[in-house]
Amino acid sequence: MHSTSRFRFALLRCARLLSDEVNALLLQHGLNYSLWQSLVIIKLNGQCTALDIAQELRISKPAVTKRLNTLIEMNLIAQQPTQDKRQKRLQLSPLGEQRFEACCHQIDILEAALLSDFDQDELQHAHQFVLEFMHSLQARKEQLHV
């Protein structure tokens, strides 16, 4: 197997294993990773629209709408009316804030345990590499859609 193929395989496998670990934690709170991603974006932005989430996650608006309907049914997010009746601003509900903090705490503990044996300088270099690699992928995707 070529070295770039090995790298790709390792990176995708690592992402999958981490996703599985995070999903196991989220499941205890009635969530999964796709719902969690939407909560994170809403939390980071304070308020946002379904279109904002779709653009951030690079997924279709109908896929986001399905996730948001689930989160609304779970009382984790609330809709705020806007002047544009077609758009609603979303924010975490009080229950959503509590659930978000509980999940963050558990994910932070998991992450600390997984990274505890690694050298901090190596982690910093790895983090920088992943960010640059992600930026390269995003730039490539944007060029292909122009």
Short mmCIF file of N, CA, C and O in Angstrom, two decimals, residues 25-90:
data_model
loop_
_atom_site.label_atom_id
_atom_site.label_comp_id
_atom_site.label_asym_id
_atom_site.label_seq_id
_atom_site.Cartn_x
_atom_site.Cartn_y
_atom_site.Cartn_z
N LEU A 25 -20.86 8.35 24.11
CA LEU A 25 -21.13 9.30 25.20
C LEU A 25 -22.44 10.07 24.97
O LEU A 25 -23.24 10.26 25.88
N LEU A 26 -22.63 10.50 23.73
CA LEU A 26 -23.82 11.29 23.40
C LEU A 26 -25.10 10.48 23.53
O LEU A 26 -26.15 11.01 23.90
N LEU A 27 -25.01 9.20 23.23
CA LEU A 27 -26.18 8.33 23.30
C LEU A 27 -26.80 8.33 24.70
O LEU A 27 -28.01 8.25 24.85
N GLN A 28 -25.96 8.47 25.72
CA GLN A 28 -26.45 8.53 27.10
C GLN A 28 -27.35 9.74 27.33
O GLN A 28 -28.11 9.78 28.28
N HIS A 29 -27.23 10.73 26.44
CA HIS A 29 -28.02 11.96 26.56
C HIS A 29 -29.08 12.05 25.47
O HIS A 29 -29.64 13.13 25.22
N GLY A 30 -29.31 10.94 24.77
CA GLY A 30 -30.33 10.91 23.72
C GLY A 30 -29.90 11.59 22.44
O GLY A 30 -30.74 11.96 21.62
N LEU A 31 -28.60 11.78 22.27
CA LEU A 31 -28.07 12.48 21.10
C LEU A 31 -27.20 11.56 20.26
O LEU A 31 -26.84 10.47 20.70
N ASN A 32 -26.84 12.04 19.08
CA ASN A 32 -25.83 11.40 18.26
C ASN A 32 -24.95 12.50 17.69
O ASN A 32 -25.21 13.69 17.89
N TYR A 33 -23.91 12.10 16.97
CA TYR A 33 -22.94 13.09 16.51
C TYR A 33 -23.55 14.12 15.55
O TYR A 33 -23.21 15.30 15.62
N SER A 34 -24.46 13.71 14.70
CA SER A 34 -25.04 14.68 13.76
C SER A 34 -25.89 15.72 14.49
O SER A 34 -25.85 16.91 14.16
N LEU A 35 -26.64 15.30 15.50
CA LEU A 35 -27.40 16.27 16.31
C LEU A 35 -26.44 17.16 17.10
O LEU A 35 -26.66 18.38 17.22
N TRP A 36 -25.39 16.56 17.61
CA TRP A 36 -24.40 17.29 18.39
C TRP A 36 -23.75 18.40 17.57
O TRP A 36 -23.56 19.52 18.05
N GLN A 37 -23.42 18.11 16.31
CA GLN A 37 -22.81 19.11 15.45
C GLN A 37 -23.69 20.36 15.36
O GLN A 37 -23.19 21.48 15.42
N SER A 38 -24.98 20.16 15.21
CA SER A 38 -25.89 21.30 15.12
C SER A 38 -25.92 22.08 16.43
O SER A 38 -25.90 23.31 16.43
N LEU A 39 -25.96 21.38 17.55
CA LEU A 39 -25.93 22.06 18.85
C LEU A 39 -24.66 22.88 19.02
O LEU A 39 -24.70 24.01 19.52
N VAL A 40 -23.53 22.33 18.61
CA VAL A 40 -22.24 23.03 18.74
C VAL A 40 -22.27 24.32 17.94
O VAL A 40 -21.87 25.39 18.43
N ILE A 41 -22.76 24.27 16.72
CA ILE A 41 -22.79 25.47 15.87
C ILE A 41 -23.72 26.52 16.47
O ILE A 41 -23.38 27.71 16.51
N ILE A 42 -24.87 26.10 16.96
CA ILE A 42 -25.79 27.05 17.59
C ILE A 42 -25.13 27.67 18.82
O ILE A 42 -25.18 28.88 19.03
N LYS A 43 -24.48 26.85 19.63
CA LYS A 43 -23.82 27.35 20.85
C LYS A 43 -22.71 28.34 20.50
O LYS A 43 -22.60 29.40 21.11
N LEU A 44 -21.88 27.99 19.53
CA LEU A 44 -20.76 28.85 19.16
C LEU A 44 -21.21 30.19 18.60
O LEU A 44 -20.55 31.20 18.79
N ASN A 45 -22.36 30.19 17.90
CA ASN A 45 -22.85 31.41 17.28
C ASN A 45 -23.85 32.18 18.15
O ASN A 45 -24.22 33.29 17.80
N GLY A 46 -24.28 31.58 19.24
CA GLY A 46 -25.30 32.23 20.08
C GLY A 46 -26.67 32.04 19.47
O GLY A 46 -27.55 31.46 20.08
N GLN A 47 -26.84 32.50 18.27
CA GLN A 47 -28.06 32.29 17.49
C GLN A 47 -27.65 32.11 16.05
O GLN A 47 -26.66 32.69 15.60
N CYS A 48 -28.39 31.30 15.33
CA CYS A 48 -28.13 31.14 13.90
C CYS A 48 -29.36 30.57 13.22
O CYS A 48 -30.33 30.19 13.89
N THR A 49 -29.32 30.50 11.91
CA THR A 49 -30.43 29.96 11.14
C THR A 49 -30.07 28.56 10.64
O THR A 49 -28.91 28.15 10.71
N ALA A 50 -31.06 27.88 10.11
CA ALA A 50 -30.82 26.55 9.53
C ALA A 50 -29.84 26.67 8.37
O ALA A 50 -28.97 25.80 8.19
N LEU A 51 -29.94 27.74 7.60
CA LEU A 51 -29.03 27.94 6.48
C LEU A 51 -27.59 28.11 6.98
O LEU A 51 -26.65 27.57 6.37
N ASP A 52 -27.41 28.85 8.08
CA ASP A 52 -26.07 29.00 8.66
C ASP A 52 -25.47 27.64 9.01
O ASP A 52 -24.30 27.38 8.74
N ILE A 53 -26.29 26.79 9.61
CA ILE A 53 -25.82 25.46 10.01
C ILE A 53 -25.49 24.62 8.78
O ILE A 53 -24.45 23.95 8.73
N ALA A 54 -26.35 24.66 7.77
CA ALA A 54 -26.12 23.90 6.54
C ALA A 54 -24.80 24.32 5.89
O ALA A 54 -24.02 23.47 5.45
N GLN A 55 -24.56 25.62 5.84
CA GLN A 55 -23.33 26.11 5.24
C GLN A 55 -22.11 25.71 6.06
O GLN A 55 -21.09 25.30 5.51
N GLU A 56 -22.21 25.81 7.37
CA GLU A 56 -21.09 25.46 8.25
C GLU A 56 -20.73 23.98 8.15
O GLU A 56 -19.57 23.60 8.10
N LEU A 57 -21.76 23.13 8.13
CA LEU A 57 -21.53 21.68 8.07
C LEU A 57 -21.36 21.17 6.64
O LEU A 57 -21.01 20.00 6.44
N ARG A 58 -21.66 22.04 5.67
CA ARG A 58 -21.58 21.67 4.25
C ARG A 58 -22.49 20.49 3.93
O ARG A 58 -22.08 19.52 3.30
N ILE A 59 -23.73 20.61 4.42
CA ILE A 59 -24.76 19.61 4.13
C ILE A 59 -26.01 20.33 3.65
O ILE A 59 -26.11 21.55 3.77
N SER A 60 -26.96 19.58 3.13
CA SER A 60 -28.16 20.19 2.57
C SER A 60 -29.04 20.79 3.67
O SER A 60 -29.06 20.32 4.81
N LYS A 61 -29.81 21.80 3.28
CA LYS A 61 -30.74 22.42 4.23
C LYS A 61 -31.81 21.42 4.69
O LYS A 61 -32.16 21.41 5.88
N PRO A 62 -32.34 20.55 3.80
CA PRO A 62 -33.31 19.55 4.29
C PRO A 62 -32.71 18.61 5.35
O PRO A 62 -33.40 18.25 6.30
N ALA A 63 -31.44 18.26 5.21
CA ALA A 63 -30.80 17.41 6.22
C ALA A 63 -30.71 18.14 7.56
O ALA A 63 -30.93 17.56 8.62
N VAL A 64 -30.41 19.44 7.49
CA VAL A 64 -30.35 20.24 8.72
C VAL A 64 -31.73 20.38 9.33
O VAL A 64 -31.89 20.26 10.55
N THR A 65 -32.74 20.62 8.50
CA THR A 65 -34.11 20.78 8.99
C THR A 65 -34.55 19.54 9.76
O THR A 65 -35.18 19.66 10.82
N LYS A 66 -34.21 18.38 9.25
CA LYS A 66 -34.56 17.13 9.94
C LYS A 66 -33.90 17.08 11.32
O LYS A 66 -34.54 16.75 12.32
N ARG A 67 -32.62 17.43 11.39
CA ARG A 67 -31.92 17.45 12.67
C ARG A 67 -32.55 18.46 13.63
O ARG A 67 -32.75 18.18 14.80
N LEU A 68 -32.85 19.64 13.10
CA LEU A 68 -33.40 20.69 13.95
C LEU A 68 -34.78 20.32 14.48
O LEU A 68 -35.10 20.62 15.64
N ASN A 69 -35.59 19.68 13.65
CA ASN A 69 -36.91 19.24 14.12
C ASN A 69 -36.76 18.27 15.29
O ASN A 69 -37.52 18.33 16.27
N THR A 70 -35.79 17.38 15.21
CA THR A 70 -35.53 16.44 16.31
C THR A 70 -35.11 17.21 17.56
O THR A 70 -35.61 16.93 18.66
N LEU A 71 -34.22 18.18 17.41
CA LEU A 71 -33.76 18.95 18.56
C LEU A 71 -34.87 19.80 19.17
O LEU A 71 -34.92 19.98 20.39
N ILE A 72 -35.77 20.29 18.34
CA ILE A 72 -36.93 21.05 18.84
C ILE A 72 -37.85 20.12 19.63
O ILE A 72 -38.31 20.47 20.72
N GLU A 73 -38.11 18.93 19.08
CA GLU A 73 -38.95 17.95 19.77
C GLU A 73 -38.35 17.55 21.12
O GLU A 73 -39.09 17.26 22.07
N MET A 74 -37.04 17.54 21.20
CA MET A 74 -36.35 17.19 22.46
C MET A 74 -36.27 18.39 23.41
O MET A 74 -35.71 18.29 24.49
N ASN A 75 -36.79 19.55 22.98
CA ASN A 75 -36.75 20.79 23.76
C ASN A 75 -35.33 21.27 24.03
O ASN A 75 -35.07 21.88 25.07
N LEU A 76 -34.41 21.01 23.09
CA LEU A 76 -33.02 21.42 23.27
C LEU A 76 -32.71 22.74 22.57
O LEU A 76 -31.73 23.41 22.92
N ILE A 77 -33.53 23.09 21.59
CA ILE A 77 -33.37 24.39 20.93
C ILE A 77 -34.71 25.08 20.84
O ILE A 77 -35.76 24.45 20.90
N ALA A 78 -34.65 26.39 20.73
CA ALA A 78 -35.85 27.21 20.59
C ALA A 78 -35.71 28.08 19.35
O ALA A 78 -34.60 28.49 18.99
N GLN A 79 -36.84 28.35 18.70
CA GLN A 79 -36.87 29.20 17.52
C GLN A 79 -37.28 30.61 17.92
O GLN A 79 -38.22 30.79 18.68
N GLN A 80 -36.55 31.57 17.38
CA GLN A 80 -36.87 32.97 17.60
C GLN A 80 -37.31 33.57 16.27
O GLN A 80 -36.61 33.42 15.27
N PRO A 81 -38.47 34.23 16.22
CA PRO A 81 -38.93 34.81 14.94
C PRO A 81 -37.99 35.93 14.48
O PRO A 81 -37.32 36.58 15.28
N THR A 82 -37.96 36.13 13.17
CA THR A 82 -37.17 37.21 12.57
C THR A 82 -38.09 38.01 11.65
O THR A 82 -39.24 37.63 11.41
N GLN A 83 -37.58 39.10 11.11
CA GLN A 83 -38.36 39.89 10.17
C GLN A 83 -38.67 39.11 8.90
O GLN A 83 -39.72 39.25 8.32
N ASP A 84 -37.73 38.27 8.49
CA ASP A 84 -37.94 37.39 7.34
C ASP A 84 -38.69 36.15 7.83
O ASP A 84 -38.13 35.31 8.52
N LYS A 85 -39.95 36.04 7.47
CA LYS A 85 -40.79 34.95 7.98
C LYS A 85 -40.31 33.57 7.52
O LYS A 85 -40.69 32.56 8.09
N ARG A 86 -39.48 33.52 6.48
CA ARG A 86 -38.98 32.24 5.99
C ARG A 86 -37.84 31.69 6.85
O ARG A 86 -37.52 30.53 6.77
N GLN A 87 -37.23 32.56 7.63
CA GLN A 87 -36.09 32.16 8.46
C GLN A 87 -36.44 32.30 9.93
O GLN A 87 -37.17 33.21 10.32
N LYS A 88 -35.91 31.39 10.72
CA LYS A 88 -36.05 31.49 12.18
C LYS A 88 -34.65 31.42 12.77
O LYS A 88 -33.81 30.66 12.32
N ARG A 89 -34.42 32.23 13.79
CA ARG A 89 -33.15 32.18 14.49
C ARG A 89 -33.28 31.12 15.58
O ARG A 89 -34.28 31.03 16.27
N LEU A 90 -32.24 30.33 15.69
CA LEU A 90 -32.24 29.22 16.64
C LEU A 90 -31.26 29.51 17.77
O LEU A 90 -30.20 30.09 17.55
#
